[in-house]
mmCIF file of C-alpha atoms in Angstrom:
data_model
loop_
_atom_site.group_PDB
_atom_site.id
_atom_site.type_symbol
_atom_site.label_atom_id
_atom_site.label_comp_id
_atom_site.label_asym_id
_atom_site.label_seq_id
_atom_site.Cartn_x
_atom_site.Cartn_y
_atom_site.Cartn_z
ATOM 1 C CA MET A 90 119.390 155.457 105.937
ATOM 2 C CA GLY A 91 123.191 155.620 105.589
ATOM 3 C CA ASN A 92 125.299 154.219 102.788
ATOM 4 C CA SER A 93 127.028 151.789 105.120
ATOM 5 C CA ALA A 94 123.677 150.282 106.139
ATOM 6 C CA LEU A 95 122.703 149.905 102.491
ATOM 7 C CA LYS A 96 126.079 148.360 101.730
ATOM 8 C CA ALA A 97 125.592 145.771 104.470
ATOM 9 C CA HIS A 98 122.162 144.927 103.027
ATOM 10 C CA LEU A 99 123.673 144.563 99.565
ATOM 11 C CA GLU A 100 126.395 142.239 100.828
ATOM 12 C CA THR A 101 123.824 140.030 102.553
ATOM 13 C CA ALA A 102 121.665 140.042 99.435
ATOM 14 C CA GLN A 103 124.596 138.958 97.296
ATOM 15 C CA LYS A 104 124.935 135.810 99.430
ATOM 16 C CA THR A 105 121.246 135.047 100.006
ATOM 17 C CA GLY A 106 119.618 136.264 96.797
ATOM 18 C CA VAL A 107 117.144 138.180 98.964
ATOM 19 C CA PHE A 108 117.039 141.963 99.271
ATOM 20 C CA GLN A 109 114.564 143.169 101.872
ATOM 21 C CA LEU A 110 114.354 146.765 102.973
ATOM 22 C CA THR A 111 110.914 147.611 104.329
ATOM 23 C CA GLY A 112 109.564 150.598 106.210
ATOM 24 C CA LYS A 113 112.683 152.744 105.786
ATOM 25 C CA GLY A 114 111.065 155.743 104.110
ATOM 26 C CA LEU A 115 112.876 155.147 100.811
ATOM 27 C CA ASN A 116 111.812 157.608 98.114
ATOM 28 C CA GLU A 117 113.320 155.673 95.263
ATOM 29 C CA PHE A 118 114.328 152.221 94.129
ATOM 30 C CA PRO A 119 117.953 151.726 95.301
ATOM 31 C CA GLU A 120 120.091 152.128 92.161
ATOM 32 C CA ASP A 121 122.895 150.100 93.759
ATOM 33 C CA LEU A 122 120.727 147.018 93.372
ATOM 34 C CA GLN A 123 121.696 146.859 89.715
ATOM 35 C CA LYS A 124 125.025 145.366 90.797
ATOM 36 C CA LEU A 125 123.019 142.310 91.820
ATOM 37 C CA THR A 126 120.864 141.786 88.741
ATOM 38 C CA SER A 127 122.054 138.190 88.357
ATOM 39 C CA ASN A 128 121.988 137.345 92.108
ATOM 40 C CA LEU A 129 118.596 138.435 93.269
ATOM 41 C CA ARG A 130 115.624 136.067 93.443
ATOM 42 C CA THR A 131 113.572 138.186 95.887
ATOM 43 C CA ILE A 132 113.146 141.938 96.308
ATOM 44 C CA ASP A 133 110.909 143.349 99.038
ATOM 45 C CA LEU A 134 110.674 147.129 99.306
ATOM 46 C CA SER A 135 107.244 147.293 100.948
ATOM 47 C CA ASN A 136 106.128 150.135 103.227
ATOM 48 C CA ASN A 137 108.311 152.828 101.711
ATOM 49 C CA LYS A 138 107.551 155.976 99.687
ATOM 50 C CA ILE A 139 108.722 154.863 96.257
ATOM 51 C CA GLU A 140 106.931 156.730 93.453
ATOM 52 C CA LEU A 141 108.673 155.248 90.424
ATOM 53 C CA LEU A 142 109.921 151.805 89.527
ATOM 54 C CA PRO A 143 112.877 152.442 87.174
ATOM 55 C CA PRO A 144 113.279 150.661 83.806
ATOM 56 C CA LEU A 145 116.338 148.846 85.219
ATOM 57 C CA ILE A 146 113.867 146.500 86.991
ATOM 58 C CA GLY A 147 113.772 144.636 83.671
ATOM 59 C CA LYS A 148 117.387 143.539 84.155
ATOM 60 C CA PHE A 149 116.675 141.303 87.160
ATOM 61 C CA SER A 150 116.145 138.300 84.940
ATOM 62 C CA PHE A 151 116.266 135.713 87.763
ATOM 63 C CA LEU A 152 113.782 137.512 90.007
ATOM 64 C CA LYS A 153 111.033 135.231 91.322
ATOM 65 C CA SER A 154 109.348 137.494 93.852
ATOM 66 C CA LEU A 155 108.833 141.248 93.909
ATOM 67 C CA ALA A 156 106.967 143.069 96.691
ATOM 68 C CA LEU A 157 106.283 146.790 96.694
ATOM 69 C CA ASN A 158 103.229 146.926 98.943
ATOM 70 C CA ASN A 159 102.262 150.298 100.429
ATOM 71 C CA ASN A 160 104.362 152.607 98.309
ATOM 72 C CA LYS A 161 103.314 155.514 96.078
ATOM 73 C CA LEU A 162 103.477 153.930 92.639
ATOM 74 C CA THR A 163 101.120 155.445 90.061
ATOM 75 C CA ALA A 164 102.370 153.405 87.081
ATOM 76 C CA LEU A 165 104.620 150.463 86.247
ATOM 77 C CA PRO A 166 107.325 150.495 83.558
ATOM 78 C CA GLU A 167 106.934 148.254 80.490
ATOM 79 C CA GLU A 168 110.382 146.837 81.368
ATOM 80 C CA LEU A 169 108.815 145.022 84.323
ATOM 81 C CA CYS A 170 107.209 142.701 81.768
ATOM 82 C CA LYS A 171 110.625 141.279 80.834
ATOM 83 C CA LEU A 172 110.817 139.306 84.092
ATOM 84 C CA LYS A 173 110.188 135.852 82.650
ATOM 85 C CA LYS A 174 110.875 134.054 85.945
ATOM 86 C CA LEU A 175 108.695 136.263 88.150
ATOM 87 C CA GLU A 176 106.169 134.111 90.049
ATOM 88 C CA THR A 177 104.925 136.462 92.764
ATOM 89 C CA LEU A 178 104.099 140.150 92.454
ATOM 90 C CA HIS A 179 102.681 142.095 95.406
ATOM 91 C CA LEU A 180 101.645 145.696 94.734
ATOM 92 C CA ASN A 181 98.925 146.231 97.351
ATOM 93 C CA GLY A 182 98.268 149.747 98.606
ATOM 94 C CA ASN A 183 99.628 151.839 95.734
ATOM 95 C CA HIS A 184 97.939 154.261 93.292
ATOM 96 C CA LEU A 185 97.935 152.121 90.154
ATOM 97 C CA ARG A 186 95.215 152.807 87.580
ATOM 98 C CA GLN A 187 96.336 150.294 84.969
ATOM 99 C CA LEU A 188 98.924 147.667 84.099
ATOM 100 C CA PRO A 189 101.552 147.900 81.337
ATOM 101 C CA ALA A 190 100.331 146.745 77.916
ATOM 102 C CA ALA A 191 102.877 143.903 77.833
ATOM 103 C CA PHE A 192 101.908 142.585 81.306
ATOM 104 C CA GLY A 193 100.745 139.319 79.713
ATOM 105 C CA GLN A 194 104.399 138.500 78.991
ATOM 106 C CA LEU A 195 105.055 137.722 82.680
ATOM 107 C CA SER A 196 104.610 134.105 81.725
ATOM 108 C CA ALA A 197 105.670 132.504 85.042
ATOM 109 C CA LEU A 198 103.390 134.645 87.230
ATOM 110 C CA LYS A 199 101.371 132.638 89.775
ATOM 111 C CA THR A 200 100.323 135.165 92.416
ATOM 112 C CA LEU A 201 99.300 138.747 91.737
ATOM 113 C CA SER A 202 98.126 141.111 94.505
ATOM 114 C CA LEU A 203 96.803 144.516 93.545
ATOM 115 C CA SER A 204 94.519 145.171 96.494
ATOM 116 C CA GLY A 205 93.962 148.815 97.413
ATOM 117 C CA ASN A 206 94.811 150.478 94.100
ATOM 118 C CA GLN A 207 92.727 152.539 91.656
ATOM 119 C CA LEU A 208 91.909 150.014 88.958
ATOM 120 C CA ARG A 209 88.550 150.568 87.278
ATOM 121 C CA THR A 210 88.300 147.267 85.437
ATOM 122 C CA VAL A 211 89.729 143.754 85.506
ATOM 123 C CA PRO A 212 92.878 144.176 83.365
ATOM 124 C CA THR A 213 92.509 142.310 80.057
ATOM 125 C CA GLN A 214 96.260 141.530 80.139
ATOM 126 C CA LEU A 215 95.635 138.956 82.876
ATOM 127 C CA SER A 216 93.908 136.640 80.408
ATOM 128 C CA GLY A 217 97.241 135.861 78.755
ATOM 129 C CA LEU A 218 98.856 134.531 81.928
ATOM 130 C CA ARG A 219 98.701 130.747 81.796
ATOM 131 C CA HIS A 220 100.084 129.905 85.259
ATOM 132 C CA LEU A 221 98.157 132.416 87.310
ATOM 133 C CA ASP A 222 96.720 130.876 90.488
ATOM 134 C CA VAL A 223 95.626 133.744 92.720
ATOM 135 C CA VAL A 224 94.580 137.251 91.692
ATOM 136 C CA ASP A 225 93.670 139.807 94.360
ATOM 137 C CA LEU A 226 91.931 142.892 92.970
ATOM 138 C CA SER A 227 90.033 143.747 96.150
ATOM 139 C CA LYS A 228 89.601 147.353 97.318
ATOM 140 C CA ASN A 229 89.840 148.958 93.885
ATOM 141 C CA GLN A 230 87.259 150.944 91.897
ATOM 142 C CA ILE A 231 86.194 148.173 89.535
ATOM 143 C CA GLN A 232 82.633 148.640 88.282
ATOM 144 C CA ASN A 233 82.228 145.812 85.828
ATOM 145 C CA VAL A 234 83.846 142.499 84.958
ATOM 146 C CA PRO A 235 84.368 142.298 81.146
ATOM 147 C CA ASP A 236 84.020 139.361 78.735
ATOM 148 C CA THR A 237 87.787 138.820 78.611
ATOM 149 C CA VAL A 238 87.542 137.403 82.149
ATOM 150 C CA GLY A 239 86.410 134.130 80.569
ATOM 151 C CA GLU A 240 90.003 133.430 79.524
ATOM 152 C CA LEU A 241 91.418 134.001 82.986
ATOM 153 C CA GLN A 242 93.357 130.948 84.190
ATOM 154 C CA ALA A 243 93.280 131.824 87.896
ATOM 155 C CA ILE A 244 92.049 129.406 90.573
ATOM 156 C CA GLU A 245 91.074 132.235 92.933
ATOM 157 C CA LEU A 246 89.826 135.708 92.017
ATOM 158 C CA ASN A 247 89.252 138.230 94.791
ATOM 159 C CA LEU A 248 87.060 141.200 93.832
ATOM 160 C CA ASN A 249 85.863 142.108 97.333
ATOM 161 C CA GLN A 250 85.181 145.763 98.168
ATOM 162 C CA ASN A 251 84.863 147.183 94.676
ATOM 163 C CA GLN A 252 81.877 148.878 93.000
ATOM 164 C CA ILE A 253 80.896 145.996 90.756
ATOM 165 C CA SER A 254 77.350 146.100 89.439
ATOM 166 C CA GLN A 255 77.858 144.026 86.277
ATOM 167 C CA ILE A 256 79.598 140.713 85.617
ATOM 168 C CA SER A 257 80.069 139.090 82.245
ATOM 169 C CA VAL A 258 78.469 135.665 81.959
ATOM 170 C CA GLN A 259 81.848 134.591 80.509
ATOM 171 C CA ILE A 260 83.161 134.283 84.060
ATOM 172 C CA SER A 261 81.508 130.872 84.254
ATOM 173 C CA HIS A 262 83.813 129.692 81.453
ATOM 174 C CA CYS A 263 87.016 130.235 83.428
ATOM 175 C CA PRO A 264 88.662 126.817 83.135
ATOM 176 C CA ARG A 265 90.272 126.695 86.605
ATOM 177 C CA LEU A 266 88.333 129.203 88.684
ATOM 178 C CA LYS A 267 87.305 127.618 91.980
ATOM 179 C CA VAL A 268 87.053 130.593 94.348
ATOM 180 C CA LEU A 269 85.256 133.806 93.431
ATOM 181 C CA ARG A 270 85.049 136.561 96.040
ATOM 182 C CA LEU A 271 82.587 139.374 95.384
ATOM 183 C CA GLU A 272 81.819 140.611 98.895
ATOM 184 C CA GLU A 273 80.807 144.222 99.488
ATOM 185 C CA ASN A 274 80.048 145.252 95.926
ATOM 186 C CA CYS A 275 76.956 146.791 94.261
ATOM 187 C CA LEU A 276 75.438 143.654 92.758
ATOM 188 C CA GLU A 277 71.720 143.142 92.355
ATOM 189 C CA LEU A 278 70.766 139.473 92.364
ATOM 190 C CA SER A 279 69.568 139.754 88.756
ATOM 191 C CA MET A 280 73.080 140.851 87.729
ATOM 192 C CA LEU A 281 74.739 137.712 89.047
ATOM 193 C CA PRO A 282 75.011 135.273 86.106
ATOM 194 C CA GLN A 283 73.126 132.106 87.077
ATOM 195 C CA SER A 284 75.636 130.069 85.088
ATOM 196 C CA ILE A 285 78.125 130.719 87.907
ATOM 197 C CA LEU A 286 75.922 128.415 89.957
ATOM 198 C CA SER A 287 74.700 125.963 87.357
ATOM 199 C CA ASP A 288 77.536 125.714 84.890
ATOM 200 C CA SER A 289 80.992 126.651 86.213
ATOM 201 C CA GLN A 290 83.912 125.191 88.152
ATOM 202 C CA ILE A 291 83.357 127.640 91.014
ATOM 203 C CA SER A 292 82.981 125.846 94.335
ATOM 204 C CA LEU A 293 83.235 128.847 96.656
ATOM 205 C CA LEU A 294 81.217 131.948 95.836
ATOM 206 C CA ALA A 295 81.416 134.719 98.452
ATOM 207 C CA VAL A 296 78.784 137.411 97.842
ATOM 208 C CA GLU A 297 77.927 138.819 101.279
ATOM 209 C CA GLY A 298 77.383 142.570 101.487
ATOM 210 C CA ASN A 299 75.776 143.178 98.096
ATOM 211 C CA LEU A 300 72.317 144.530 97.247
ATOM 212 C CA PHE A 301 70.462 141.294 97.940
ATOM 213 C CA GLU A 302 69.844 138.929 100.803
ATOM 214 C CA ILE A 303 71.963 135.792 100.754
ATOM 215 C CA LYS A 304 68.898 133.602 101.295
ATOM 216 C CA LYS A 305 67.568 134.814 97.910
ATOM 217 C CA LEU A 306 70.630 133.269 96.289
ATOM 218 C CA ARG A 307 69.474 129.857 97.502
ATOM 219 C CA GLU A 308 66.275 130.189 95.502
ATOM 220 C CA LEU A 309 68.093 130.542 92.197
ATOM 221 C CA GLU A 310 68.119 127.791 89.635
ATOM 222 C CA GLY A 311 71.460 125.997 89.745
ATOM 223 C CA TYR A 312 72.078 126.653 93.438
ATOM 224 C CA ASP A 313 71.843 122.929 94.224
ATOM 225 C CA LYS A 314 74.527 122.201 91.610
ATOM 226 C CA TYR A 315 76.745 124.840 93.174
ATOM 227 C CA MET A 316 76.185 123.305 96.612
ATOM 228 C CA GLU A 317 77.284 119.904 95.289
ATOM 229 C CA ARG A 318 80.600 121.406 94.195
ATOM 230 C CA PHE A 319 80.891 123.366 97.433
ATOM 231 C CA THR A 320 80.325 120.248 99.561
ATOM 232 C CA ALA A 321 82.661 118.075 97.476
ATOM 233 C CA THR A 322 85.438 120.646 97.839
ATOM 234 C CA LYS A 323 84.813 120.980 101.565
ATOM 235 C CA LYS A 324 85.185 117.211 101.961
ATOM 236 C CA LYS A 325 88.428 117.285 100.011
ATOM 237 C CA PHE A 326 89.975 119.808 102.404
ATOM 238 C CA ALA A 327 88.445 118.387 105.566
#
């Protein structure tokens, strides 16, 4: 991609606040973007070959949306956590094994997509994010869901296509969790906390493709309570 093409993109971005350059085979984050640190609200560099996100990402203090789906990121810089206005972060299809320690400082974050990475657990940093609505951790290598999940503020948590065989009972204490997706994991029925059914806010529990038959779920104590929530929510959206 030539300099003139990049320059044209930069000029457009200066006017619109949106820089989008997808599927261009970029190997690195365009350094020239730092001229626009106060302009940009949206950066989308999905479907490239970027291996490193440079520390200068922390300078985009007005950034609301950042998408780097399908790149080659193995880690994220701590500086990313300075983005106090960031609401949407899409990092699907990378090679991330963990999140920066200070990730909980992304205080405006509402949507986080980390599908198709190499996470082995639900990151504890997520519990500090007060405005989180949707978290997608599907298609990772998560084996268990730890106690810290109880503090998660998300409304929807997607854990489909992991290797989960254990879930902390604390998940039923999530104050806002309505949708829990656990399809295609390694759960035995005995490992599914019954309190999810009897004593949580969860009104949509998706557990197809685990190590039990769905009809067995209906025999569990608390299933009728879950169905009441499920039906009430269905009516609301009907």
